[in-house]
Amino acid sequence: GENVEQHPSTLSVQEGDSAVIKCTYSDSASNYFPWYKQELGKGPQLIIDIRSNVGEKKDQRIAVTLNKTAKHFSLHITETQPEDSAVYFCAASRAQGAQKLVFGQGTRLTINP
Amino acid sequence: GAVVSQHPSRVICKSGTSVKIECRSLDFQATTMFWYRQFPKQSLMLMATSNEGSKATYEQGVEKDKFLINHASLTLSTLTVASAHPEDSSFYICSARGTGNGYTFGSGTRLTVV
């Protein structure tokens, strides 16, 4: 089955700097890669996603890149703000079949004022 | 956008009792629902996948007789923790998927068994 590895487990950056979180996946049939932000005591909230027919997607300060050959994808947050502090999870799934969403281990991002 | 409502947000129960958690898709029909468990400072671990009107598919190691899942309609799935014990204390999260590719998550249920 699918295995998703996420790094780093913790990340601390100065406000205004950029943050990058990386994930690798094992199932070459996976074709949907979302990123979630989870605040304490809440469910995950989708912040951006990418499908395998696209190499990059951007939404304001957030971007995701996908390298299908290497089976890795990354989250980029620019001009970080204190409210970006949270736990971020990457995930992967297939569009067909079991459609299970497999999560990475999570990254605790701290933005220092 | 798609909204999933999960209740209760937190519950405390005595050891040996059963607890039911509800997950409702408010503005779309959820053909598939997923139940996750999350321990403190850990990732979400999939427990089971359910499709409307059929039996749930459980992940390896998840006791189907303890974690009873019912997906009776396209907008409602329930997870019942039967005869709960302290080790079942965790954060339970549901997710629903409709005809699109997106997964919408509920706000989670903090279960504490005393």
CSV table of C-alpha atoms in Angstrom, one decimal:
chain,number,residue,atom,x,y,z
A,1,GLY,CA,0.0,0.0,0.0
A,2,GLU,CA,0.9,3.7,-0.1
A,3,ASN,CA,3.5,5.1,2.3
A,4,VAL,CA,4.0,8.8,2.7
A,5,GLU,CA,7.1,10.2,4.3
A,6,GLN,CA,7.2,13.9,5.5
A,7,HIS,CA,10.1,16.1,6.6
A,8,PRO,CA,11.0,17.9,8.7
A,9,SER,CA,8.9,17.0,11.7
A,10,THR,CA,9.4,20.5,13.2
A,11,LEU,CA,10.3,23.7,11.4
A,12,SER,CA,10.9,27.1,13.0
A,13,VAL,CA,11.2,30.2,10.8
A,14,GLN,CA,11.3,34.0,11.3
A,15,GLU,CA,8.2,35.9,10.3
A,16,GLY,CA,8.4,37.0,6.7
A,17,ASP,CA,10.8,34.2,5.7
A,18,SER,CA,9.7,31.2,3.6
A,19,ALA,CA,9.0,27.6,4.8
A,20,VAL,CA,9.3,24.5,2.8
A,21,ILE,CA,8.0,21.0,3.7
A,22,LYS,CA,8.7,18.0,1.7
A,23,CYS,CA,7.0,14.6,1.2
A,24,THR,CA,7.7,11.5,-0.7
A,25,TYR,CA,5.2,8.8,-1.7
A,26,SER,CA,5.7,5.1,-2.7
A,27,ASP,CA,2.6,4.3,-4.9
A,28,SER,CA,3.2,5.4,-8.5
A,29,ALA,CA,-0.6,5.1,-9.0
A,30,SER,CA,-1.3,7.9,-6.6
A,31,ASN,CA,-2.5,11.0,-8.4
A,32,TYR,CA,-4.0,13.3,-5.9
A,33,PHE,CA,-1.8,15.2,-3.4
A,34,PRO,CA,-3.5,17.5,-0.8
A,35,TRP,CA,-1.9,19.5,1.9
A,36,TYR,CA,-3.8,20.2,5.2
A,37,LYS,CA,-3.3,22.6,8.1
A,38,GLN,CA,-4.4,21.4,11.5
A,39,GLU,CA,-4.7,23.7,14.5
A,40,LEU,CA,-4.9,22.3,18.0
A,41,GLY,CA,-8.1,20.4,18.7
A,42,LYS,CA,-9.5,20.8,15.2
A,43,GLY,CA,-9.9,18.8,12.1
A,44,PRO,CA,-7.5,19.2,9.1
A,45,GLN,CA,-8.3,22.0,6.7
A,46,LEU,CA,-7.3,21.8,3.1
A,47,ILE,CA,-5.0,24.6,2.1
A,48,ILE,CA,-3.9,23.4,-1.4
A,49,ASP,CA,-3.9,20.3,-3.5
A,50,ILE,CA,-2.4,19.2,-6.8
A,51,ARG,CA,-3.2,16.4,-9.2
A,52,SER,CA,-0.6,14.4,-11.1
A,53,ASN,CA,-1.2,16.1,-14.4
A,54,VAL,CA,0.2,19.3,-13.1
A,55,GLY,CA,3.7,20.1,-11.9
A,56,GLU,CA,3.0,23.2,-9.8
A,57,LYS,CA,0.1,25.1,-8.4
A,58,LYS,CA,0.1,28.4,-6.5
A,59,ASP,CA,-2.5,30.2,-4.4
A,60,GLN,CA,-1.3,33.5,-3.1
A,61,ARG,CA,1.5,32.8,-0.5
A,62,ILE,CA,1.1,29.0,-0.8
A,63,ALA,CA,2.5,26.8,-3.6
A,64,VAL,CA,2.9,23.1,-4.2
A,65,THR,CA,5.3,21.4,-6.6
A,66,LEU,CA,5.1,17.8,-7.7
A,67,ASN,CA,7.8,15.6,-9.3
A,68,LYS,CA,6.1,12.4,-10.4
A,69,THR,CA,9.3,10.8,-11.6
A,70,ALA,CA,10.9,11.2,-8.2
A,71,LYS,CA,7.6,10.7,-6.4
A,72,HIS,CA,7.9,13.7,-4.2
A,73,PHE,CA,6.0,16.9,-3.6
A,74,SER,CA,6.6,20.0,-1.6
A,75,LEU,CA,4.7,22.8,0.1
A,76,HIS,CA,6.1,26.3,-0.1
A,77,ILE,CA,4.8,29.1,2.1
A,78,THR,CA,6.2,32.6,1.4
A,79,GLU,CA,6.1,35.7,3.6
A,80,THR,CA,5.2,33.7,6.6
A,81,GLN,CA,2.9,35.2,9.3
A,82,PRO,CA,2.3,34.1,12.9
A,83,GLU,CA,-1.1,32.7,12.0
A,84,ASP,CA,0.7,30.2,9.7
A,85,SER,CA,1.9,28.4,12.9
A,86,ALA,CA,0.2,25.0,13.0
A,87,VAL,CA,0.8,21.4,12.1
A,88,TYR,CA,0.8,20.7,8.3
A,89,PHE,CA,0.1,17.3,6.8
A,90,CYS,CA,0.7,16.1,3.3
A,91,ALA,CA,-1.3,13.2,1.9
A,92,ALA,CA,-1.7,11.0,-1.2
A,93,SER,CA,-4.5,9.0,-2.8
A,94,ARG,CA,-5.6,7.4,-6.0
A,95,ALA,CA,-8.7,8.8,-7.8
A,96,GLN,CA,-10.0,5.3,-8.4
A,97,GLY,CA,-10.3,2.2,-6.3
A,98,ALA,CA,-10.2,2.4,-2.5
A,99,GLN,CA,-9.5,6.2,-2.7
A,100,LYS,CA,-7.8,6.0,0.7
A,101,LEU,CA,-6.0,9.2,1.8
A,102,VAL,CA,-2.7,8.3,3.4
A,103,PHE,CA,-1.1,11.0,5.5
A,104,GLY,CA,2.5,11.9,6.2
A,105,GLN,CA,3.7,12.2,9.7
A,106,GLY,CA,3.1,15.9,10.0
A,107,THR,CA,5.3,19.0,10.4
A,108,ARG,CA,4.9,21.4,13.3
A,109,LEU,CA,5.6,24.9,11.9
A,110,THR,CA,6.4,27.7,14.2
A,111,ILE,CA,6.6,31.3,13.0
A,112,ASN,CA,8.7,33.5,15.3
A,113,PRO,CA,7.7,37.2,15.4
B,1,GLY,CA,-17.9,24.9,0.0
B,2,ALA,CA,-18.4,21.4,1.2
B,3,VAL,CA,-19.1,21.1,4.9
B,4,VAL,CA,-18.9,18.1,7.2
B,5,SER,CA,-20.4,18.3,10.7
B,6,GLN,CA,-19.1,16.0,13.4
B,7,HIS,CA,-20.7,15.6,16.8
B,8,PRO,CA,-20.0,15.6,19.7
B,9,SER,CA,-16.8,17.7,19.8
B,10,ARG,CA,-15.8,16.1,23.0
B,11,VAL,CA,-17.1,13.3,25.2
B,12,ILE,CA,-16.1,11.8,28.5
B,13,CYS,CA,-17.4,8.3,29.3
B,14,LYS,CA,-16.9,5.6,31.8
B,15,SER,CA,-15.0,2.5,31.0
B,16,GLY,CA,-17.2,-0.2,29.6
B,17,THR,CA,-19.8,2.1,28.1
B,18,SER,CA,-20.4,2.7,24.4
B,19,VAL,CA,-20.1,6.0,22.6
B,20,LYS,CA,-21.5,7.1,19.3
B,21,ILE,CA,-20.0,9.8,17.1
B,22,GLU,CA,-21.9,11.3,14.1
B,23,CYS,CA,-20.6,12.6,10.9
B,24,ARG,CA,-22.9,14.5,8.5
B,25,SER,CA,-22.2,16.0,5.1
B,26,LEU,CA,-24.3,19.1,5.1
B,27,ASP,CA,-24.4,20.3,1.5
B,28,PHE,CA,-23.3,17.3,-0.6
B,29,GLN,CA,-23.8,13.6,-0.9
B,30,ALA,CA,-21.0,11.6,0.6
B,31,THR,CA,-20.6,8.4,-1.4
B,32,THR,CA,-17.6,7.5,0.8
B,33,MET,CA,-16.8,8.3,4.4
B,34,PHE,CA,-13.6,7.7,6.2
B,35,TRP,CA,-12.9,7.4,9.9
B,36,TYR,CA,-9.5,8.3,11.4
B,37,ARG,CA,-7.9,8.2,14.8
B,38,GLN,CA,-5.2,10.6,15.9
B,39,PHE,CA,-3.1,10.3,19.0
B,40,PRO,CA,-1.4,13.3,20.5
B,41,LYS,CA,1.4,14.7,18.3
B,42,GLN,CA,0.9,12.0,15.8
B,43,SER,CA,-0.6,11.7,12.3
B,44,LEU,CA,-4.1,10.6,11.3
B,45,MET,CA,-4.4,6.9,11.0
B,46,LEU,CA,-7.2,5.5,8.8
B,47,MET,CA,-9.5,3.2,10.7
B,48,ALA,CA,-12.1,2.3,8.1
B,49,THR,CA,-13.7,3.3,4.9
B,50,SER,CA,-17.5,3.1,4.4
B,51,ASN,CA,-19.7,3.4,1.4
B,52,GLU,CA,-23.4,4.2,1.7
B,53,GLY,CA,-25.5,1.0,2.2
B,54,SER,CA,-22.6,-1.4,2.4
B,55,LYS,CA,-20.3,-2.8,5.1
B,56,ALA,CA,-17.3,-0.8,6.1
B,57,THR,CA,-13.8,-1.9,5.1
B,58,TYR,CA,-11.5,-1.9,8.1
B,59,GLU,CA,-7.8,-1.3,8.1
B,60,GLN,CA,-5.5,-4.0,9.4
B,61,GLY,CA,-5.4,-4.1,13.2
B,62,VAL,CA,-8.7,-2.2,13.7
B,63,GLU,CA,-11.2,-4.3,15.6
B,64,LYS,CA,-14.5,-4.1,13.7
B,65,ASP,CA,-16.4,-5.4,16.7
B,66,LYS,CA,-15.2,-2.5,18.8
B,67,PHE,CA,-15.4,0.2,16.2
B,68,LEU,CA,-18.8,-0.2,14.6
B,69,ILE,CA,-19.4,1.9,11.6
B,70,ASN,CA,-22.8,2.6,10.0
B,71,HIS,CA,-23.2,4.5,6.7
B,72,ALA,CA,-27.0,4.4,6.4
B,73,SER,CA,-27.5,7.3,4.1
B,74,LEU,CA,-25.5,9.5,1.7
B,75,THR,CA,-25.2,12.2,4.4
B,76,LEU,CA,-24.7,10.4,7.6
B,77,SER,CA,-22.1,8.0,9.0
B,78,THR,CA,-21.7,6.9,12.6
B,79,LEU,CA,-18.9,5.4,14.6
B,80,THR,CA,-19.7,3.6,17.8
B,81,VAL,CA,-16.9,2.7,20.2
B,82,ALA,CA,-18.3,-0.3,21.9
B,83,SER,CA,-17.3,-1.1,25.5
B,84,ALA,CA,-14.8,1.7,25.5
B,85,HIS,CA,-11.6,1.5,27.6
B,86,PRO,CA,-9.0,4.1,28.5
B,87,GLU,CA,-6.7,3.0,25.7
B,88,ASP,CA,-9.5,4.0,23.2
B,89,SER,CA,-9.1,7.6,24.4
B,90,SER,CA,-8.1,9.6,21.3
B,91,PHE,CA,-9.1,12.2,18.7
B,92,TYR,CA,-11.5,10.7,16.2
B,93,ILE,CA,-12.0,12.5,12.8
B,94,CYS,CA,-14.3,11.7,10.0
B,95,SER,CA,-13.9,12.6,6.3
B,96,ALA,CA,-16.4,12.6,3.5
B,97,ARG,CA,-15.9,12.4,-0.2
B,98,GLY,CA,-18.5,13.2,-2.8
B,99,THR,CA,-18.4,12.9,-6.6
B,100,GLY,CA,-15.4,15.2,-6.9
B,101,ASN,CA,-11.8,14.4,-5.8
B,102,GLY,CA,-11.8,16.4,-2.6
B,103,TYR,CA,-12.0,15.1,1.0
B,104,THR,CA,-13.8,17.2,3.5
B,105,PHE,CA,-13.0,16.7,7.2
B,106,GLY,CA,-15.1,17.1,10.3
B,107,SER,CA,-13.9,19.0,13.3
B,108,GLY,CA,-13.1,15.9,15.3
B,109,THR,CA,-14.3,14.3,18.5
B,110,ARG,CA,-12.1,14.2,21.6
B,111,LEU,CA,-13.0,10.9,23.4
B,112,THR,CA,-11.8,10.5,27.0
B,113,VAL,CA,-12.6,7.2,28.7
B,114,VAL,CA,-12.2,7.2,32.5
